[in-house]
CSV table of C-alpha atoms and ligand atoms in Angstrom, one decimal:
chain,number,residue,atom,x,y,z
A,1,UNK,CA,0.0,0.0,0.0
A,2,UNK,CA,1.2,3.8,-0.8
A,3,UNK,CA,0.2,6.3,1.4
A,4,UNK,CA,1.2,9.7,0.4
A,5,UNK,CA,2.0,12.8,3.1
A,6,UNK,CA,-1.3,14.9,1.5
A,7,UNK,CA,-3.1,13.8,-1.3
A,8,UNK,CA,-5.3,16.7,-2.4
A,9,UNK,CA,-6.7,15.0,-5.3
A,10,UNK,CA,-9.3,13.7,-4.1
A,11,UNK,CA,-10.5,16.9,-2.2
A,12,UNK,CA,-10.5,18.3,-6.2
A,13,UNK,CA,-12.1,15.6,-7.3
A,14,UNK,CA,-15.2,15.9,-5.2
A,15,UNK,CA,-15.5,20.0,-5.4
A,16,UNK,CA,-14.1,20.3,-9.1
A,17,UNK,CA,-17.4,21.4,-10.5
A,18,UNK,CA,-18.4,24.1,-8.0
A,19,UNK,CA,-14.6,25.4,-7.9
A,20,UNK,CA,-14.5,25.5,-11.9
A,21,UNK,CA,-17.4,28.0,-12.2
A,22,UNK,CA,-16.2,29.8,-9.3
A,23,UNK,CA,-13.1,30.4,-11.1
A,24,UNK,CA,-15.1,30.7,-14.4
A,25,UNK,CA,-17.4,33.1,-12.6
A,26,UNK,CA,-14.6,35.4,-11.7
A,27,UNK,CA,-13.2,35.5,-15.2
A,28,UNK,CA,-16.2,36.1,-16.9
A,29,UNK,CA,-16.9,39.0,-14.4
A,30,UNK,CA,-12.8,40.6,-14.9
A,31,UNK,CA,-13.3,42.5,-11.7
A,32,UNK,CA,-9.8,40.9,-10.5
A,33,UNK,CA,-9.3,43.8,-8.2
A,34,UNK,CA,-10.4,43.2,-4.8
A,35,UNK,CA,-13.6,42.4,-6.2
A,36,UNK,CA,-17.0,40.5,-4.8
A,37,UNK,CA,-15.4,37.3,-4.0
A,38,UNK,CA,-12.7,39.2,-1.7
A,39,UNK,CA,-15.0,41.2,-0.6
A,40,UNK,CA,-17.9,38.2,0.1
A,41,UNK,CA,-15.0,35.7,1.8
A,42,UNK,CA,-13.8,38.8,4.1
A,43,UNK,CA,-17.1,38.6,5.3
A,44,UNK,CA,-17.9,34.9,5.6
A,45,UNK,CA,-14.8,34.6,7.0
A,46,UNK,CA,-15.0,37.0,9.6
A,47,UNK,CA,-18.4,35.3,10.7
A,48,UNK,CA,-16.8,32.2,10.8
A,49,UNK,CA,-13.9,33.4,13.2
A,50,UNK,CA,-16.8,35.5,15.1
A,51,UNK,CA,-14.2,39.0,14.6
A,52,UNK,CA,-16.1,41.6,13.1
A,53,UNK,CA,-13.5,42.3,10.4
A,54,UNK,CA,-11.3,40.2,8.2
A,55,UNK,CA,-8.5,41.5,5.7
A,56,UNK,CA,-7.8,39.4,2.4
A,57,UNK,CA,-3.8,39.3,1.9
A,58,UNK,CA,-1.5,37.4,-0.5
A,59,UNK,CA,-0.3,34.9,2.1
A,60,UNK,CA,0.3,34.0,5.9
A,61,UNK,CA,3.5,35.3,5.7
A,62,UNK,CA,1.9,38.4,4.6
A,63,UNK,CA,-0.7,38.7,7.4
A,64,UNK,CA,1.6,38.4,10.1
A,65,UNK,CA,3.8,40.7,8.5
A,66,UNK,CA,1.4,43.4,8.4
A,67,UNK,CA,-0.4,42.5,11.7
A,68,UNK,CA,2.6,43.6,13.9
A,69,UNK,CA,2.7,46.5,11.2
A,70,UNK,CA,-0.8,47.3,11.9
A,71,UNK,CA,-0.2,47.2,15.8
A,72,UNK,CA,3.0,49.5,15.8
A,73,UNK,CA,5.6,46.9,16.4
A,74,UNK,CA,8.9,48.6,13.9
A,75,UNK,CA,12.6,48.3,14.1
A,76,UNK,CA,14.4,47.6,18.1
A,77,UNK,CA,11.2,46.2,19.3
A,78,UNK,CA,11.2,42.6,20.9
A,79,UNK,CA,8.4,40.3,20.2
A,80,UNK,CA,7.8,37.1,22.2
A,81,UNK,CA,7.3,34.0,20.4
A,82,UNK,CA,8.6,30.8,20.1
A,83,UNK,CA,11.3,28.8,18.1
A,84,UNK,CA,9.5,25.3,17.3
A,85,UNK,CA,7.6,27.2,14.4
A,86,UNK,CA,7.2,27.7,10.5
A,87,UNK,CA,10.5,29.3,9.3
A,88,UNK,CA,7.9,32.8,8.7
A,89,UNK,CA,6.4,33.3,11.8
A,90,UNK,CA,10.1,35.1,12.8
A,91,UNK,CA,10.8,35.7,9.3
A,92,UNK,CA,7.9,38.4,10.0
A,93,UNK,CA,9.3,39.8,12.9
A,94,UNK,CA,12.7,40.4,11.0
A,95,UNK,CA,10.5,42.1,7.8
A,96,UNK,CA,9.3,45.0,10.7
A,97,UNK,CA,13.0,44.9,11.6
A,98,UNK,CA,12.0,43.9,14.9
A,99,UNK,CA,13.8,40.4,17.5
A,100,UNK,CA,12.4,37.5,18.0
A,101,UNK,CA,12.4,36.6,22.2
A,102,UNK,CA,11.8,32.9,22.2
A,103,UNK,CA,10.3,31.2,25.3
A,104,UNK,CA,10.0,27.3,25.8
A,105,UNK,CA,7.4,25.2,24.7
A,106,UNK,CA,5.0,22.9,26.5
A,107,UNK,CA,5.8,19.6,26.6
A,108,UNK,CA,2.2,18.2,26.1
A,109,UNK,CA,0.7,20.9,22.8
A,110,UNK,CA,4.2,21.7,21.6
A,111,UNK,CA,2.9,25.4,22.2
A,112,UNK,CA,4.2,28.1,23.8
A,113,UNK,CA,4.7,27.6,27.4
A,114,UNK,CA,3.1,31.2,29.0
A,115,UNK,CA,4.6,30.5,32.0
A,116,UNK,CA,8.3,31.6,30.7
A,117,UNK,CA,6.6,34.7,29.1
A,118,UNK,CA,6.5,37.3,32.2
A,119,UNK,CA,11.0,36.5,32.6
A,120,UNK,CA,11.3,37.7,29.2
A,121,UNK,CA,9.3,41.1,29.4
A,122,UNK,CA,11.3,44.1,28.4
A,123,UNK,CA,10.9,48.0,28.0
A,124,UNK,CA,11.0,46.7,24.7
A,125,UNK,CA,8.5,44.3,24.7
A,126,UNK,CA,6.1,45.2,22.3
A,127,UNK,CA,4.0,42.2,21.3
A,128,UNK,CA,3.6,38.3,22.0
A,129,UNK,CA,3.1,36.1,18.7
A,130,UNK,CA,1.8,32.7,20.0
A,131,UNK,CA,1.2,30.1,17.3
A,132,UNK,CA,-1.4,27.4,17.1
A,133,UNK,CA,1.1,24.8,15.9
A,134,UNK,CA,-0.4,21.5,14.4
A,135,UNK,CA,-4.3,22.9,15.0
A,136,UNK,CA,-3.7,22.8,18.9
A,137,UNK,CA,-4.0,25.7,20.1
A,138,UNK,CA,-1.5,27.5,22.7
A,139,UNK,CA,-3.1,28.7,25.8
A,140,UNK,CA,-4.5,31.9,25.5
A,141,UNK,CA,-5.5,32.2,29.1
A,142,UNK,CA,-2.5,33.3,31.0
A,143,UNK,CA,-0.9,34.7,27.3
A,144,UNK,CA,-3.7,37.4,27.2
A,145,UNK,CA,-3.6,38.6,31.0
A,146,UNK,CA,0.2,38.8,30.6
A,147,UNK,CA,-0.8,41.1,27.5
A,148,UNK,CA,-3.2,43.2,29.4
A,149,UNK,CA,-1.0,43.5,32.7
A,150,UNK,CA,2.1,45.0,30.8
A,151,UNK,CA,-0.1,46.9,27.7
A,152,UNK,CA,1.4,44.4,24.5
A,153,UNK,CA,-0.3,43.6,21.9
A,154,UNK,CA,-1.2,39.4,21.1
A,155,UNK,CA,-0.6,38.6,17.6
A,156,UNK,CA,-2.2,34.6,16.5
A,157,UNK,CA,-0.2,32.7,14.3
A,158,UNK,CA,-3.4,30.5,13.4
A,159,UNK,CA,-2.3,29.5,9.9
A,160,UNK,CA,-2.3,25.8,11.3
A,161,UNK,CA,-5.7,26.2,12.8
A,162,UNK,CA,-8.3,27.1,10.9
A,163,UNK,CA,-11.5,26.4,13.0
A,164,UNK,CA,-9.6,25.3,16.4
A,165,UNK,CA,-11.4,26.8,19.7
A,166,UNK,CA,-9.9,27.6,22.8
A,167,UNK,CA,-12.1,28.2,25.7
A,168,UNK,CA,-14.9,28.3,23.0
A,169,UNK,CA,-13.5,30.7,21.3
A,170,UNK,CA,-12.2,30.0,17.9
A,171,UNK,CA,-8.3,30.6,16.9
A,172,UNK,CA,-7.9,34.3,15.2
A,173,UNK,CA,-10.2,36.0,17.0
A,174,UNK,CA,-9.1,35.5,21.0
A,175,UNK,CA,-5.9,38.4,20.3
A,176,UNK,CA,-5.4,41.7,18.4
A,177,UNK,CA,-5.0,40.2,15.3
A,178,UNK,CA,-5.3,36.6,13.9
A,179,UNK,CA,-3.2,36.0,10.8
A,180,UNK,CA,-4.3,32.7,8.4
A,181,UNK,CA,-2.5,30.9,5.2
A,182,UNK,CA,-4.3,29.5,2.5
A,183,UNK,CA,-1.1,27.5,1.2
A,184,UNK,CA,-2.6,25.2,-0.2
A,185,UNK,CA,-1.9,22.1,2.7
A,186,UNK,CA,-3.5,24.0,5.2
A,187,UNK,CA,-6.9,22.2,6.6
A,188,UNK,CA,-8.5,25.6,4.1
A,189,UNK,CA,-6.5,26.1,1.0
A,190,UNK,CA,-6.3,27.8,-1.8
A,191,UNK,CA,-5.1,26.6,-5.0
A,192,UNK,CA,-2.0,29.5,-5.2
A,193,UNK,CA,-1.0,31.8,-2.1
A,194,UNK,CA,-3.7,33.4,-0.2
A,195,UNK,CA,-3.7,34.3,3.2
A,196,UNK,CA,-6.2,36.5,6.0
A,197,UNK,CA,-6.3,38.7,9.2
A,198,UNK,CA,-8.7,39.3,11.5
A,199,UNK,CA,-9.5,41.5,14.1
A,200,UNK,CA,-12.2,43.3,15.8
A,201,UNK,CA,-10.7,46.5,16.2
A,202,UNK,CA,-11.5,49.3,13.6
A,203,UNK,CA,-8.4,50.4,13.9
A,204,UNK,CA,-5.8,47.5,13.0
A,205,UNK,CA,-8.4,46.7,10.2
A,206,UNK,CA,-8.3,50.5,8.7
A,207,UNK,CA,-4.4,49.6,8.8
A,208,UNK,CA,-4.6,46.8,7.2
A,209,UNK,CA,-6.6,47.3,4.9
A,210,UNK,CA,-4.5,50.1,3.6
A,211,UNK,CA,-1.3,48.8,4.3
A,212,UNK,CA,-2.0,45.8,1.7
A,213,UNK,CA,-2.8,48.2,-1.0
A,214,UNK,CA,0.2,50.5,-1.0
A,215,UNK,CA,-0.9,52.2,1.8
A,216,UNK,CA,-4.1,53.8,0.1
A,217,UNK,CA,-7.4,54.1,0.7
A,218,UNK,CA,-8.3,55.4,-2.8
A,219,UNK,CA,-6.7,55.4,-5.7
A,220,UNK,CA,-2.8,57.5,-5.0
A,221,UNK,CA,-4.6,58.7,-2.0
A,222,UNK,CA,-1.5,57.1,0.2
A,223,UNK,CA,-1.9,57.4,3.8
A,224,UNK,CA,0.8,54.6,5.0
A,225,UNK,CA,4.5,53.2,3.5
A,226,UNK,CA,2.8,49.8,2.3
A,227,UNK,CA,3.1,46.9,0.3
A,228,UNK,CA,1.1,45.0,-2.8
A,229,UNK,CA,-0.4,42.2,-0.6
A,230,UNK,CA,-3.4,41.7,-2.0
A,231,UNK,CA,-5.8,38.7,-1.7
A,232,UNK,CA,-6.6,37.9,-5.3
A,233,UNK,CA,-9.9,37.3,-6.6
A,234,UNK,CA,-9.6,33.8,-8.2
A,235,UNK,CA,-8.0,32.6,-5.0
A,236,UNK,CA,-11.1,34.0,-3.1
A,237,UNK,CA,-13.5,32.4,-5.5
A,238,UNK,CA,-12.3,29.0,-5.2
A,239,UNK,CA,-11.7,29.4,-0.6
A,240,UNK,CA,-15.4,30.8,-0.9
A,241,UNK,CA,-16.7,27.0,-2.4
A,242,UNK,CA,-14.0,25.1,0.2
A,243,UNK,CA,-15.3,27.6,3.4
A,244,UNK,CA,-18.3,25.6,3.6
A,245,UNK,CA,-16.5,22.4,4.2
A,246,UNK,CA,-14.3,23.2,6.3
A,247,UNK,CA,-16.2,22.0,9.9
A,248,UNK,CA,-16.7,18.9,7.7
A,249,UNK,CA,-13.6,18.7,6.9
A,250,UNK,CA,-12.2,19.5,10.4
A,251,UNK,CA,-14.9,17.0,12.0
A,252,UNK,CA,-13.1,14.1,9.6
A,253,UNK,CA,-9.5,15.2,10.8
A,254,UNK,CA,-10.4,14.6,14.2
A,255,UNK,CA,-12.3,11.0,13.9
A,256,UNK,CA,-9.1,10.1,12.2
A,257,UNK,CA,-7.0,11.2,14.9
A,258,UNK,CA,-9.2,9.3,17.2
A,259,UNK,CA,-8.6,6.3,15.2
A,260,UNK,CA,-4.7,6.9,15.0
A,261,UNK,CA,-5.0,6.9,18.7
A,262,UNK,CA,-6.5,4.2,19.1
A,263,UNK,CA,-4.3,2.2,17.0
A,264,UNK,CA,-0.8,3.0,17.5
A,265,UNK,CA,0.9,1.2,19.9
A,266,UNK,CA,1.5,2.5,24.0
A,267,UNK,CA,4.9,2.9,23.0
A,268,UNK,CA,4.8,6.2,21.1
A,269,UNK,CA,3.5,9.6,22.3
A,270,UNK,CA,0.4,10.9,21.0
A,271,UNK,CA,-1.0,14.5,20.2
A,272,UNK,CA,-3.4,15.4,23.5
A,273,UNK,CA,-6.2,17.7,23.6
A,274,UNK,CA,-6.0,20.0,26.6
A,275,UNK,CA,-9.7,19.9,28.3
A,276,UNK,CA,-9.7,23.7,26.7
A,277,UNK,CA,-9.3,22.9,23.3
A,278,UNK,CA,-10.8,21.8,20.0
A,279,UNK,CA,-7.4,20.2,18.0
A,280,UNK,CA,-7.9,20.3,14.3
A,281,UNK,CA,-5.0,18.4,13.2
A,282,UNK,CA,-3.2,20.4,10.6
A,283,UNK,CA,-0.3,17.5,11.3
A,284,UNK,CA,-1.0,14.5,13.3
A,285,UNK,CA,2.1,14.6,15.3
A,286,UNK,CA,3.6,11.9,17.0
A,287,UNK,CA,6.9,11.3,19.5
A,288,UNK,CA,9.5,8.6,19.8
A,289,UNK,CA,12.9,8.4,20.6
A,290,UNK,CA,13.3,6.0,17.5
A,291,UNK,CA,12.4,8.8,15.3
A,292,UNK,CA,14.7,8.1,12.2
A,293,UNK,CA,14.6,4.6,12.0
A,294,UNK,CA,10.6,3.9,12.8
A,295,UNK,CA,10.6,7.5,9.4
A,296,UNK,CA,13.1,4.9,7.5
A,297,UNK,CA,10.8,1.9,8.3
A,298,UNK,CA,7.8,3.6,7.4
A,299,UNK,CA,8.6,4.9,4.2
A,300,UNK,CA,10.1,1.4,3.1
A,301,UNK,CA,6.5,0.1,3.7
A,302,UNK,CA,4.8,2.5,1.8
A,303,UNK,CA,3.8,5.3,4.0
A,304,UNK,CA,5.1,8.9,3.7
A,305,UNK,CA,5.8,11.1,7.0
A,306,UNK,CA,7.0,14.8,7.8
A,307,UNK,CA,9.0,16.7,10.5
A,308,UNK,CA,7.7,19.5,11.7
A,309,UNK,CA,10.0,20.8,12.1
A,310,UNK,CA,13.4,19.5,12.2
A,311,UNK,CA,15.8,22.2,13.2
A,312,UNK,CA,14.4,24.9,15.6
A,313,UNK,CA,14.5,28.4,14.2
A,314,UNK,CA,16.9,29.5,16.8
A,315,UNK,CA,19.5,26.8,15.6
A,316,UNK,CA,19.0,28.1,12.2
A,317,UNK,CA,22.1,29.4,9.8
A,318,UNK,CA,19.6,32.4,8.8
A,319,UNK,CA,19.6,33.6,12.4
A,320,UNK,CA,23.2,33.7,13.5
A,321,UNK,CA,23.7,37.0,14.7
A,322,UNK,CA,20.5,38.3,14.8
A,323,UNK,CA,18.0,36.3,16.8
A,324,UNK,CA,20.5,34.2,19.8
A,325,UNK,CA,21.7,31.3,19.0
A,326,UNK,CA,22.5,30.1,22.0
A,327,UNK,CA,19.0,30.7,23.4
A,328,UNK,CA,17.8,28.5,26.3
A,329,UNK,CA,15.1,25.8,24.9
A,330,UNK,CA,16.0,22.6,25.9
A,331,UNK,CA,11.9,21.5,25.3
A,332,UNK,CA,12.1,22.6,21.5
A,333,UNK,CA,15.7,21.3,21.0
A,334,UNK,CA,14.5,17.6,22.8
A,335,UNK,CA,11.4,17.5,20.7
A,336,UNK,CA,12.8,18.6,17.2
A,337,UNK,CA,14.6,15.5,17.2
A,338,UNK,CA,11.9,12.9,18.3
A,339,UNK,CA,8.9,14.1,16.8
A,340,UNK,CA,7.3,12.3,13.4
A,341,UNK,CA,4.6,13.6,11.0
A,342,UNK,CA,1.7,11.0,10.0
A,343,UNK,CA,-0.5,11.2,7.1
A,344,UNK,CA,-3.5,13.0,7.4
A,345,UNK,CA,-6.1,14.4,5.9
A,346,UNK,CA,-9.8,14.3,5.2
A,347,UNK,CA,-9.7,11.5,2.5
A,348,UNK,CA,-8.1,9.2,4.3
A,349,UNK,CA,-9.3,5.8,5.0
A,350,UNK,CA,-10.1,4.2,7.9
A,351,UNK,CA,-8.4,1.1,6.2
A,352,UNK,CA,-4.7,3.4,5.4
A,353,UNK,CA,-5.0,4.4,9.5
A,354,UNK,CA,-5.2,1.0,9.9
A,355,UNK,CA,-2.4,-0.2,7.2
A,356,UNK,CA,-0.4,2.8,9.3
A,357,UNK,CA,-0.8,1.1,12.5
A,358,UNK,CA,0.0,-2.5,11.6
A,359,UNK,CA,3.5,-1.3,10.4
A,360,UNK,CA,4.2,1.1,13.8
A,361,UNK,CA,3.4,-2.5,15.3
A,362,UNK,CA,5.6,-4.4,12.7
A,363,UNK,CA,8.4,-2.2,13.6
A,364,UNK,CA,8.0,-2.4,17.8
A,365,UNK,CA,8.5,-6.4,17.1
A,366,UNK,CA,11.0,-6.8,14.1
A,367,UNK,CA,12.1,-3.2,13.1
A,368,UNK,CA,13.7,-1.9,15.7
A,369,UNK,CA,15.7,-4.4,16.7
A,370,UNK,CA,16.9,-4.9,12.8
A,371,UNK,CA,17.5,-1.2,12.6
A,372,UNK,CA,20.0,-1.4,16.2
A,373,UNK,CA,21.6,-4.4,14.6
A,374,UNK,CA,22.7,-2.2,11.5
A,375,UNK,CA,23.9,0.7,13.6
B,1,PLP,C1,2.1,28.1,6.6
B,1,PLP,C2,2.5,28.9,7.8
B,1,PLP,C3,2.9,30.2,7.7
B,1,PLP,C4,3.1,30.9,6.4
B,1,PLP,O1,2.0,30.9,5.6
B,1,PLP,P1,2.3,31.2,4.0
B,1,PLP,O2,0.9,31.3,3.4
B,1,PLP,O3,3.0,30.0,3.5
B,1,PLP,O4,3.1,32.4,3.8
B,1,PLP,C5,3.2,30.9,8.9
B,1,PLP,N1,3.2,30.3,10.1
B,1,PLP,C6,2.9,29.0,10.2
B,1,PLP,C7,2.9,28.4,11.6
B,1,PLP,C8,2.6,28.2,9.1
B,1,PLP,O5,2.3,26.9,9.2
């Protein structure tokens, strides 16, 4: 059996027609400049966040880019994040010519652990940028009284958690500003780069809504030193057909889960749900000291895995000299080197969980031991 990483194929497959006259809509209409279908999945996906605004921009990358742009963070500010993350979540800190402050992670959700936060605080401290990483996400709680208590602004990195909840609440719309990707692996993607922020404050959406357009808010009116980061309208046409799907969606991510967990073997850790969460597995992520050989044995059997990631950002050549090296993380350094990426998403069979399992089982009686003997 073959089991690929992502197959989004079949997602295509069973949406092709509504996505094809979405897209055919948008041509035949040639309003390509933040047209109706921007404007239309601003709103729906606003209402689906429950903020009451929701700015269309060319990526992730680009919403958190111009979220700590929107909220004032610029050059010699520090912002408090953390260094088991996608490669852009500090890549936009350094676009604002701000410093990445890393704190730990949790041991349990990979997320930021809040209570290193408070020892990290600054006069320069300007914002905290927690990421939902896998669809978990971090906890807000303690993260937004630490905000209030020393006046910083709370930044989401929820492009790995579409339609997660914490306390309720869903991901995006608990700090200033949530930022989304619609790369197209995300549990919502687009079929090219798109990417969103939300917010319920007038203000960081008046911002952002110029700041994506060159700084305009009519045409060479320009208010603000901006960028072209514009959502674009066939990308909007075809999220507006997925948007309806994605609870479905989400709802099938997590019965898999379920069915990972209760088919891999004791030995290996699983991804837990905090009692305050709603997990949407973007990455079904798993831990074991055996990482590299149980990856090796896996892919010899047919089934394809990820790391997520495997250096922290910290270590990274990129950052020498400019974000601490030798930063204190011994959580994200442990972790980055035991934890293993399984298939996942919506179209996958209860039968390939299954297939999945057998081998993790294969390999705890003959694998392992075949893999020490060659070492
Ligand atoms: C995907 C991702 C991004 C960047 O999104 P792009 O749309 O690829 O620019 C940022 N942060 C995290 C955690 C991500 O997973």
């Amino acid at each position: 059996m073959f089991i690929p990483f992502v197959d989004l194929k079949k997602q295509y497959q069973a949406i092709r027609a509504e996505v094809l006259a979405g897209i055919g809509e948008a041509l035949e209409g040639m309003q390509l400049f933040l047209g109706q279908n921007v404007q239309a999945l601003e709103a729906e996906f606003a209402r689906y966040c429950g903020t009451e605004f929701a700015i269309g921009v060319g990526s992730g990358t680009e919403a958190l880019h111009l979220a700590l742009r929107a909220c004032g963070v610029g050059p010699g500010d520090e912002v408090i994040t953390v260094s088991h993350t996608f490669f852009a979540t500090v890549e936009a800190i350094a676009l604002v010519g701000a410093r990445p402050v890393f704190v730990d992670i949790d041991p349990h959700t990979y997320n930021m652990d809040p209570s290193q936060i408070e020892s990290r605080i600054t006069a320069r401290t300007r914002a905290i940028l927690p990421v939902h990483l896998y669809g978990h996400p971090a906890d807000m709680g303690p993260i937004l009284e630490l905000a209030r208590t020393y006046n910083l602004k709370v930044i989401e990195d929820a492009c790995q958690a579409h339609g997660a909840e914490c306390q309720g609440c869903r991901t995006g719309s608990l700090g200033d500003v949530g930022c989304f990707s619609f790369y197209f692996t995300k549990n919502l993607g687009a079929y090219g780069e798109a990417g969103m922020m939300v917010t319920s404050d007038p203000d960081i959406a008046r911002k952002s809504k110029m700041l994506r357009d060159h700084g305009q808010d009519a045409k060479y009116h320009h208010h603000l030193l901006g960028v072209n980061g514009r959502l674009d309208e066939i990308q909007a046409a075809v999220l507006r057909v997925k948007l309806p799907h994605l609870d479905e969606w989400n709802e099938r991510r997590r019965s898999l889960a379920q069915a990972y967990e209760a088919g891999l073997p004791s030995s290996v850790t699983k991804p837990q749900q905090m009692p305050w969460a709603k997990h949407v597995y973007h990455l079904y992520v798993i831990r074991t000291p055996n990482r590299d050989q149980l990856r090796a044995w896996l892919e010899a059997k047919g089934v394809a895995t990820g790391i997520h990631y495997p250096i922290p950002i910290h270590l990274q050549e990129a950052c020498r000299g400019y974000c601490g090296n030798d930063a204190f993380l011994p959580v994200t350094e442990e972790v980055s080197g035991e934890i293993l990426s399984l298939p996942m998403y919506p179209e996958l069979t209860a039968e390939e969980i299954g297939y999945v399992c057998d081998c993790f089982r294969d390999f705890s009686e003959f694998g392992l031991e075949a893999s020490k003997l060659e070492v």
